[in-house]
Amino acid sequence: MRIRWWAGLAACTVIAVRAPGNAAPDAGAGQVSLTAGDALSPRQVAAVAALARATALVRYLHPSDQAAGLDWDAFLPAAIDRVLRAGDPEALAAELRATFAAVAPTAVFSIAGAPAPRVRPPRGATHLVRWRRYGPGLPSPYPSFREGRDDESDVTVSELIGAELPGLAQCGNLRASAVVRRRDATGTVDLVVRLLRGGQDESLTLWPVTRNGPVVMGVPVSPDTQAVEVGLQVDGRAGATLEALSLRCASGAAVAISPAAPGWHTVGPTDLYAWRLGRCAAGPCATLARNPLDRALVPERDLLAADLGSEIRVDLPLAVWTDGARTLPAGGPAASAPPSALPSARSLRLAAVAAAWGTLATFYPYATSNEPRDATRGGVNRPALPGEPPAGGKIGPLSIDWAAALGPALTEAGAAHDDDALRAALRHLLVELQDGHARLIGANDGWTGVLPLSLRRFGDRVVVTGGAAASLSGVEPGAELVAIDDAPARAAYNRIADQVSAATAGLRGHLASTYLGAGEPGQLRWLRLRVPDGDELDRVVSLVPTARHDHTMRPVRPWTDTELTPGVIYVDFDHLVPETWTAMLPGLARARALIFDFRGYSTTGLVAVSHLIDRPVEQLVWQIPELPDGGDAPVHRRQYPLAPRLTAPVVALVDGQSASTVETTLAMIRDHHLGVLVGETTSGTSGLISTFTVPGGYTIRFTAVRLVDAAGATLHGRGITPDLIVHPTLDGVRAGRDEILEAGLAEALRLAPAPRASTVRARISP
């Protein structure tokens, strides 16, 4: 599958990631069987921390064949068993040398202060190999591969330019003509035409260039096409020279595009290819070609000296030599684990935390400063490498000291006495990210079933705000949850909140309320509730699957498409499908004011934005981290107007559960002045989600791609502060009021004063 760097992206797209050589476990299989925990000594914690840092560096940055093909989930527990026995720094350095000898034969472990090793190319070397990691890795659209060693046929780059064609809506059929000369016979070269239509819709047409000379392609153009881009695409190590290019609609004159014209831009891994201008027989031309492979090791670029702690330093090559058939020095495949007896249950627990920390510390893109910076070219700091201490202590406004989080997490995992305790240790590690996307997921997370209630904390009280009718029998919203399974509700809430990764108080409160009493679906929970008159009631409820909670267990809202007052129409975007939105459009176009409720998750909101604009607008810029070079690959997304245009004033309702794609939508509404935001600060969670597994069968997800606005600033970790701040109150809940909606309606009436009174059409949803 060829990688399309402009492929349609949503802010909560999930990419599953496993390191090369790791076999994915069966669902629910591979769970660690835990025995009573044993506390680690400070020396042992430091030794495992040093190993964790070394493992992350070698696994993700050292490009030897042995490291690339290793089963790291099997390697790490056995390696932990070895380093736990090391009694002093010299012994630990010796264990690390022995452990990594077959995996990273050119890595040098030494006592801090030792002179740096000299590196010479081995006999028979032809060029260097290095990792190219764009985020955590596979699958597409973001590849990870070893430059100079792995197959690069799935890595594509395009050089494109926008074309100004008069009467594009009436174009009918577009004819693209070019003169292209291939540089070599390897890889593929295509002439590309990209049609951008209303909303985020686009079509991409590729025409293979198989021989030198003229190339002609025809592309049908739909009437809603609003922009055209044209250019060349190559993959692998292919290259081509563009000597001439023109476009012509069926009823128009040809428009010539010079290869030397300003406005050409690269889509894809920009540092792998070059677009070079030149002169050909017919005039200016340009060549899109792969940069040559490196044949000289540059220590400042290709060698990493990292402090592992415990007085140990590693000098790790980020590039290794190859003879074209294997990396050098050659050897047999590295064993899945160092020679050892079967690892202990404690080492398996420690390995889960060490592997999670190593992946997150390497790839979490928000651990560095998110102050405004240039978002167009290489604007994002690379994630701090696992062996690096944070500069100046805390890192960025998220206040993440990621390196300092490792020791406590290992200590907690070493003392874990059962599955729940290990899951708590992993969740406490995720809390350090302050990332609303970060959590354990899947069969082994222990939180797949939740209460059939919606809850919110008011001061010291955990209060019912809504839920399934059967579970609320005899219990009105506003009742206080006093106890759950004999545990005080406040203590249970605090325990869960302590395991929730979130950047804002609103999202933490929403997630803690969601996961209070969580377990397996079908499990029973005993609840004690206190109603407003002081009486206490006991209820036994069955946990429901997590997927059912957010969109159904919530306070009562109006049905979507309700006319709250004459001409003011309410749209609940939570779980709103595009087909329903499309069916509502004729009525929305006649409204005098619109209330859009974004207190939940939706991707349809992105479609709605296109009906509010009369010109193209930019989304937040996607910055895909590039390792080990430390740059970023920016992906720009533009939205185009869609008919009908909604001209009525818009009020958007928001709170702490407005997250991810919803915040991308709200950022456009805010930045382009498309509406007024009313409610509470949003979640501060934006970017592409990736998942990975760790020893023991646990799956972890986190935000792996950074989003920035036009000024280069992020909303991740901060959220969007509404124009009008409104907090629900306990009295309001008990009175059955939606105070955010009430404030939104008042704002809508201020923006669009009501005409004379008439009948109000209203429907209330459960």
Short mmCIF file of C-alpha atoms in Angstrom, two decimals, residues 235-576:
data_model
loop_
_atom_site.label_atom_id
_atom_site.label_comp_id
_atom_site.label_asym_id
_atom_site.label_seq_id
_atom_site.Cartn_x
_atom_site.Cartn_y
_atom_site.Cartn_z
CA ASP A 235 8.34 6.36 -4.76
CA GLY A 236 11.29 4.39 -3.48
CA ARG A 237 14.49 5.66 -5.05
CA ALA A 238 12.89 6.77 -8.31
CA GLY A 239 13.37 10.23 -9.78
CA ALA A 240 12.14 12.22 -12.76
CA THR A 241 12.67 15.52 -14.57
CA LEU A 242 9.67 17.66 -15.51
CA GLU A 243 10.38 19.60 -18.70
CA ALA A 244 6.92 20.96 -19.54
CA LEU A 245 3.43 20.99 -18.00
CA SER A 246 0.04 22.39 -19.01
CA LEU A 247 -3.65 22.00 -18.13
CA ARG A 248 -6.70 22.55 -20.29
CA CYS A 249 -10.42 22.30 -19.67
CA ALA A 250 -12.70 20.92 -22.35
CA SER A 251 -13.89 24.37 -23.37
CA GLY A 252 -10.88 26.52 -22.52
CA ALA A 253 -7.39 27.40 -23.57
CA ALA A 254 -4.32 25.61 -22.29
CA VAL A 255 -2.67 27.04 -19.16
CA ALA A 256 1.09 26.50 -19.12
CA ILE A 257 2.79 25.89 -15.76
CA SER A 258 6.52 26.45 -15.53
CA PRO A 259 8.57 23.97 -13.48
CA ALA A 260 10.40 27.05 -12.18
CA ALA A 261 7.21 28.87 -11.07
CA PRO A 262 6.86 29.86 -7.41
CA GLY A 263 4.31 27.88 -5.42
CA TRP A 264 5.61 24.34 -5.83
CA HIS A 265 5.44 22.46 -2.53
CA THR A 266 6.47 19.03 -1.31
CA VAL A 267 4.06 16.49 0.17
CA GLY A 268 5.78 13.67 2.03
CA PRO A 269 9.14 13.16 3.76
CA THR A 270 10.76 16.38 2.64
CA ASP A 271 14.31 15.58 3.71
CA LEU A 272 14.57 12.41 1.60
CA TYR A 273 14.05 14.07 -1.77
CA ALA A 274 15.08 17.31 -3.47
CA TRP A 275 13.32 19.47 -6.08
CA ARG A 276 16.11 21.05 -8.11
CA LEU A 277 15.68 23.60 -10.87
CA GLY A 278 17.71 23.38 -14.05
CA ARG A 279 17.82 24.14 -17.77
CA CYS A 280 16.70 21.70 -20.41
CA ALA A 281 16.60 22.04 -24.20
CA ALA A 282 13.10 23.58 -24.16
CA GLY A 283 13.75 25.93 -21.23
CA PRO A 284 13.47 25.74 -17.43
CA CYS A 285 12.95 22.28 -15.96
CA ALA A 286 12.97 20.71 -12.50
CA THR A 287 14.03 17.34 -11.16
CA LEU A 288 12.43 15.45 -8.27
CA ALA A 289 15.03 12.96 -7.09
CA ARG A 290 16.05 10.94 -4.07
CA ASN A 291 19.00 12.28 -2.14
CA PRO A 292 22.05 9.99 -2.34
CA LEU A 293 22.76 7.57 0.49
CA ASP A 294 25.32 8.72 3.04
CA ARG A 295 28.76 7.20 2.74
CA ALA A 296 30.48 9.08 5.54
CA LEU A 297 29.66 8.93 9.23
CA VAL A 298 29.38 12.39 10.81
CA PRO A 299 29.82 12.01 14.59
CA GLU A 300 27.81 15.14 15.45
CA ARG A 301 24.86 13.72 13.52
CA ASP A 302 25.29 9.96 13.68
CA LEU A 303 26.53 9.22 17.22
CA LEU A 304 24.46 9.69 20.37
CA ALA A 305 26.10 9.85 23.80
CA ALA A 306 23.36 9.36 26.41
CA ASP A 307 23.45 9.26 30.19
CA LEU A 308 21.57 6.17 31.35
CA GLY A 309 21.84 6.94 35.05
CA SER A 310 23.68 4.79 37.63
CA GLU A 311 26.95 6.35 36.34
CA ILE A 312 26.50 4.54 33.00
CA ARG A 313 26.84 6.11 29.56
CA VAL A 314 26.02 4.60 26.20
CA ASP A 315 27.63 5.73 22.95
CA LEU A 316 25.10 4.60 20.38
CA PRO A 317 25.48 4.85 16.60
CA LEU A 318 22.33 6.23 14.97
CA ALA A 319 23.70 5.06 11.64
CA VAL A 320 25.47 1.77 10.88
CA TRP A 321 27.29 0.53 7.80
CA THR A 322 26.01 -2.05 5.38
CA ASP A 323 27.54 -3.99 2.52
CA GLY A 324 24.19 -3.96 0.73
CA ALA A 325 23.17 -7.39 2.02
CA ARG A 326 23.27 -6.89 5.80
CA THR A 327 24.28 -4.34 8.39
CA LEU A 328 27.81 -4.58 9.73
CA PRO A 329 29.20 -6.16 11.77
CA ALA A 330 27.20 -9.11 10.53
CA GLY A 331 25.99 -11.89 12.73
CA GLY A 332 23.16 -14.29 13.19
CA PRO A 333 19.75 -13.03 14.25
CA ALA A 334 19.72 -11.84 17.82
CA ALA A 335 18.05 -14.20 20.22
CA SER A 336 14.65 -13.19 21.49
CA ALA A 337 16.12 -12.94 24.97
CA PRO A 338 19.56 -13.05 26.58
CA PRO A 339 20.55 -16.45 27.94
CA SER A 340 18.62 -16.82 31.18
CA ALA A 341 16.03 -18.90 32.93
CA LEU A 342 12.42 -18.00 32.29
CA PRO A 343 11.85 -14.45 33.54
CA SER A 344 10.14 -13.95 36.85
CA ALA A 345 6.63 -12.52 37.20
CA ARG A 346 8.19 -9.42 38.73
CA SER A 347 10.42 -8.92 35.69
CA LEU A 348 7.40 -9.25 33.41
CA ARG A 349 5.65 -6.53 35.38
CA LEU A 350 8.70 -4.30 35.24
CA ALA A 351 9.06 -4.97 31.51
CA ALA A 352 5.50 -3.75 30.88
CA VAL A 353 6.28 -0.42 32.54
CA ALA A 354 9.77 -0.11 31.00
CA ALA A 355 8.45 -0.78 27.48
CA ALA A 356 5.55 1.66 27.93
CA TRP A 357 7.88 4.36 29.23
CA GLY A 358 10.38 3.84 26.41
CA THR A 359 7.80 4.20 23.64
CA LEU A 360 6.03 7.16 25.22
CA ALA A 361 9.25 8.97 26.15
CA THR A 362 10.46 8.60 22.58
CA PHE A 363 7.33 9.50 20.64
CA TYR A 364 5.01 11.66 22.73
CA PRO A 365 5.16 14.92 20.75
CA TYR A 366 3.86 17.26 23.45
CA ALA A 367 6.61 16.71 26.02
CA THR A 368 8.49 19.70 24.62
CA SER A 369 7.54 23.35 24.57
CA ASN A 370 4.28 24.17 22.82
CA GLU A 371 4.82 27.90 22.73
CA PRO A 372 4.15 29.64 19.37
CA ARG A 373 6.69 28.87 16.68
CA ASP A 374 6.87 28.63 12.90
CA ALA A 375 4.53 25.79 11.96
CA THR A 376 5.43 25.68 8.27
CA ARG A 377 8.93 24.20 8.18
CA GLY A 378 10.48 22.07 10.90
CA GLY A 379 8.79 24.00 13.66
CA VAL A 380 8.35 21.31 16.31
CA ASN A 381 10.99 20.27 18.80
CA ARG A 382 11.79 16.59 18.62
CA PRO A 383 10.65 14.49 21.57
CA ALA A 384 13.32 14.29 24.25
CA LEU A 385 15.30 11.11 23.77
CA PRO A 386 14.87 8.62 26.61
CA GLY A 387 18.46 9.07 27.77
CA GLU A 388 18.29 12.86 27.94
CA PRO A 389 17.51 14.81 31.11
CA PRO A 390 14.92 17.57 30.75
CA ALA A 391 16.46 20.95 30.01
CA GLY A 392 15.90 23.25 32.96
CA GLY A 393 13.86 20.69 34.89
CA LYS A 394 10.24 20.72 33.74
CA ILE A 395 9.53 20.62 30.02
CA GLY A 396 7.03 23.05 28.49
CA PRO A 397 3.71 24.30 29.82
CA LEU A 398 2.52 20.73 30.38
CA SER A 399 5.16 20.54 33.18
CA ILE A 400 6.20 17.02 32.24
CA ASP A 401 9.39 15.72 33.79
CA TRP A 402 9.15 12.46 31.88
CA ALA A 403 12.56 11.17 32.93
CA ALA A 404 11.65 11.56 36.61
CA ALA A 405 8.47 9.50 36.15
CA LEU A 406 10.31 6.26 35.38
CA GLY A 407 11.63 5.41 38.84
CA PRO A 408 8.29 5.70 40.69
CA ALA A 409 6.54 3.72 37.96
CA LEU A 410 9.07 0.89 38.24
CA THR A 411 8.82 0.91 42.02
CA GLU A 412 5.04 0.60 41.84
CA ALA A 413 5.19 -2.19 39.25
CA GLY A 414 7.76 -4.11 41.26
CA ALA A 415 5.47 -4.08 44.29
CA ALA A 416 2.28 -4.89 42.34
CA HIS A 417 0.51 -7.91 43.80
CA ASP A 418 -2.16 -8.55 41.14
CA ASP A 419 -3.38 -7.52 37.69
CA ASP A 420 -5.28 -4.52 39.04
CA ALA A 421 -2.17 -3.19 40.76
CA LEU A 422 -0.08 -3.50 37.58
CA ARG A 423 -2.79 -1.77 35.55
CA ALA A 424 -2.82 1.02 38.14
CA ALA A 425 0.97 1.39 37.77
CA LEU A 426 0.64 1.66 33.99
CA ARG A 427 -2.17 4.19 34.30
CA HIS A 428 -0.18 6.27 36.79
CA LEU A 429 2.60 6.37 34.20
CA LEU A 430 0.13 7.58 31.56
CA VAL A 431 -1.03 10.32 33.93
CA GLU A 432 2.40 11.92 33.50
CA LEU A 433 1.55 12.63 29.85
CA GLN A 434 -1.46 14.79 30.72
CA ASP A 435 -2.89 13.40 27.49
CA GLY A 436 -6.63 12.90 27.23
CA HIS A 437 -6.14 10.21 24.59
CA ALA A 438 -3.79 8.16 26.77
CA ARG A 439 -5.20 5.03 28.37
CA LEU A 440 -5.07 1.26 28.55
CA ILE A 441 -7.45 -0.24 26.04
CA GLY A 442 -8.66 -3.67 25.04
CA ALA A 443 -9.43 -6.94 26.75
CA ASN A 444 -6.89 -6.57 29.56
CA ASP A 445 -7.56 -3.03 30.71
CA GLY A 446 -10.11 -3.85 33.43
CA TRP A 447 -12.24 -0.80 32.54
CA THR A 448 -14.34 -2.17 29.67
CA GLY A 449 -17.58 -2.00 31.67
CA VAL A 450 -18.93 1.15 33.37
CA LEU A 451 -21.91 2.24 35.45
CA PRO A 452 -25.11 2.98 33.48
CA LEU A 453 -25.13 6.46 35.02
CA SER A 454 -23.69 9.87 34.27
CA LEU A 455 -22.01 11.47 37.28
CA ARG A 456 -20.39 14.78 38.11
CA ARG A 457 -18.53 15.95 41.16
CA PHE A 458 -19.68 19.10 42.95
CA GLY A 459 -17.26 19.88 45.76
CA ASP A 460 -17.15 16.78 47.99
CA ARG A 461 -20.27 15.25 46.44
CA VAL A 462 -20.46 12.82 43.52
CA VAL A 463 -23.86 13.49 41.99
CA VAL A 464 -26.04 11.61 39.50
CA THR A 465 -26.81 13.81 36.48
CA GLY A 466 -28.48 11.25 34.22
CA GLY A 467 -28.32 7.71 32.92
CA ALA A 468 -30.35 4.72 31.79
CA ALA A 469 -34.00 4.98 32.85
CA ALA A 470 -34.04 1.48 34.37
CA SER A 471 -31.05 2.29 36.56
CA LEU A 472 -32.57 5.59 37.66
CA SER A 473 -35.83 4.02 38.83
CA GLY A 474 -36.89 6.10 41.82
CA VAL A 475 -33.70 8.21 41.63
CA GLU A 476 -33.86 11.74 40.26
CA PRO A 477 -30.86 13.66 38.87
CA GLY A 478 -29.21 15.43 41.77
CA ALA A 479 -29.05 12.38 44.03
CA GLU A 480 -25.67 11.95 45.73
CA LEU A 481 -23.71 8.72 45.26
CA VAL A 482 -22.67 7.91 48.82
CA ALA A 483 -20.96 4.54 48.43
CA ILE A 484 -20.13 1.94 45.82
CA ASP A 485 -19.51 -1.66 46.93
CA ASP A 486 -19.12 -0.42 50.52
CA ALA A 487 -16.38 2.06 49.53
CA PRO A 488 -17.08 5.78 50.08
CA ALA A 489 -17.88 7.34 46.71
CA ARG A 490 -15.48 10.26 47.23
CA ALA A 491 -12.58 7.90 47.95
CA ALA A 492 -13.44 5.73 44.93
CA TYR A 493 -13.68 8.83 42.73
CA ASN A 494 -10.29 10.11 43.93
CA ARG A 495 -8.68 6.71 43.30
CA ILE A 496 -9.93 6.67 39.71
CA ALA A 497 -9.11 10.36 39.10
CA ASP A 498 -5.54 9.57 40.17
CA GLN A 499 -5.33 7.07 37.28
CA VAL A 500 -6.78 9.36 34.60
CA SER A 501 -4.50 11.09 32.11
CA ALA A 502 -5.90 14.52 31.26
CA ALA A 503 -4.62 18.04 30.81
CA THR A 504 -7.68 19.94 32.00
CA ALA A 505 -9.87 19.61 35.07
CA GLY A 506 -12.97 19.28 32.92
CA LEU A 507 -11.76 16.23 31.05
CA ARG A 508 -10.34 14.64 34.21
CA GLY A 509 -13.70 15.06 35.90
CA HIS A 510 -15.56 13.57 32.94
CA LEU A 511 -13.24 10.56 32.70
CA ALA A 512 -13.14 9.95 36.45
CA SER A 513 -16.94 10.01 36.56
CA THR A 514 -17.13 7.65 33.58
CA TYR A 515 -14.75 5.06 35.05
CA LEU A 516 -15.97 5.22 38.64
CA GLY A 517 -16.93 1.63 39.51
CA ALA A 518 -15.57 0.31 36.21
CA GLY A 519 -14.97 -3.41 35.69
CA GLU A 520 -16.09 -6.08 33.28
CA PRO A 521 -19.43 -5.68 31.47
CA GLY A 522 -22.18 -7.54 33.31
CA GLN A 523 -20.54 -7.26 36.72
CA LEU A 524 -22.85 -6.00 39.47
CA ARG A 525 -22.23 -2.92 41.60
CA TRP A 526 -24.03 -2.09 44.83
CA LEU A 527 -24.77 1.62 45.11
CA ARG A 528 -25.98 3.68 48.04
CA LEU A 529 -27.58 6.97 46.99
CA ARG A 530 -28.86 9.91 49.02
CA VAL A 531 -31.77 11.80 47.47
CA PRO A 532 -32.17 15.56 48.08
CA ASP A 533 -34.64 15.07 50.99
CA GLY A 534 -31.97 13.08 52.86
CA ASP A 535 -33.32 9.56 52.40
CA GLU A 536 -30.86 6.87 51.32
CA LEU A 537 -31.60 4.23 48.69
CA ASP A 538 -29.76 1.06 47.74
CA ARG A 539 -29.51 -0.04 44.12
CA VAL A 540 -27.76 -2.93 42.39
CA VAL A 541 -26.80 -2.15 38.78
CA SER A 542 -25.07 -4.09 36.04
CA LEU A 543 -22.06 -2.58 34.28
CA VAL A 544 -22.58 -1.78 30.60
CA PRO A 545 -19.92 -1.78 27.83
CA THR A 546 -17.88 1.42 27.73
CA ALA A 547 -18.99 2.12 24.15
CA ARG A 548 -22.57 2.57 25.36
CA HIS A 549 -21.76 5.14 28.01
CA ASP A 550 -20.76 8.45 26.48
CA HIS A 551 -23.59 8.80 23.97
CA THR A 552 -26.45 7.35 26.05
CA MET A 553 -25.63 7.74 29.77
CA ARG A 554 -25.85 11.51 30.05
CA PRO A 555 -28.08 14.35 31.25
CA VAL A 556 -31.27 14.92 29.28
CA ARG A 557 -30.91 17.11 26.20
CA PRO A 558 -33.32 18.23 23.51
CA TRP A 559 -33.59 16.07 20.43
CA THR A 560 -31.38 17.26 17.62
CA ASP A 561 -33.25 19.52 15.16
CA THR A 562 -35.44 20.90 17.96
CA GLU A 563 -36.69 24.47 17.54
CA LEU A 564 -36.04 25.79 21.05
CA THR A 565 -37.79 29.09 20.36
CA PRO A 566 -39.06 30.44 17.04
CA GLY A 567 -36.23 30.28 14.51
CA VAL A 568 -33.57 28.99 16.96
CA ILE A 569 -32.66 25.40 16.09
CA TYR A 570 -30.66 23.07 18.33
CA VAL A 571 -28.25 20.46 16.88
CA ASP A 572 -26.64 17.86 19.15
CA PHE A 573 -23.46 16.75 17.40
CA ASP A 574 -22.70 13.97 19.89
CA HIS A 575 -22.76 10.83 17.72
CA LEU A 576 -24.49 12.74 14.88
#
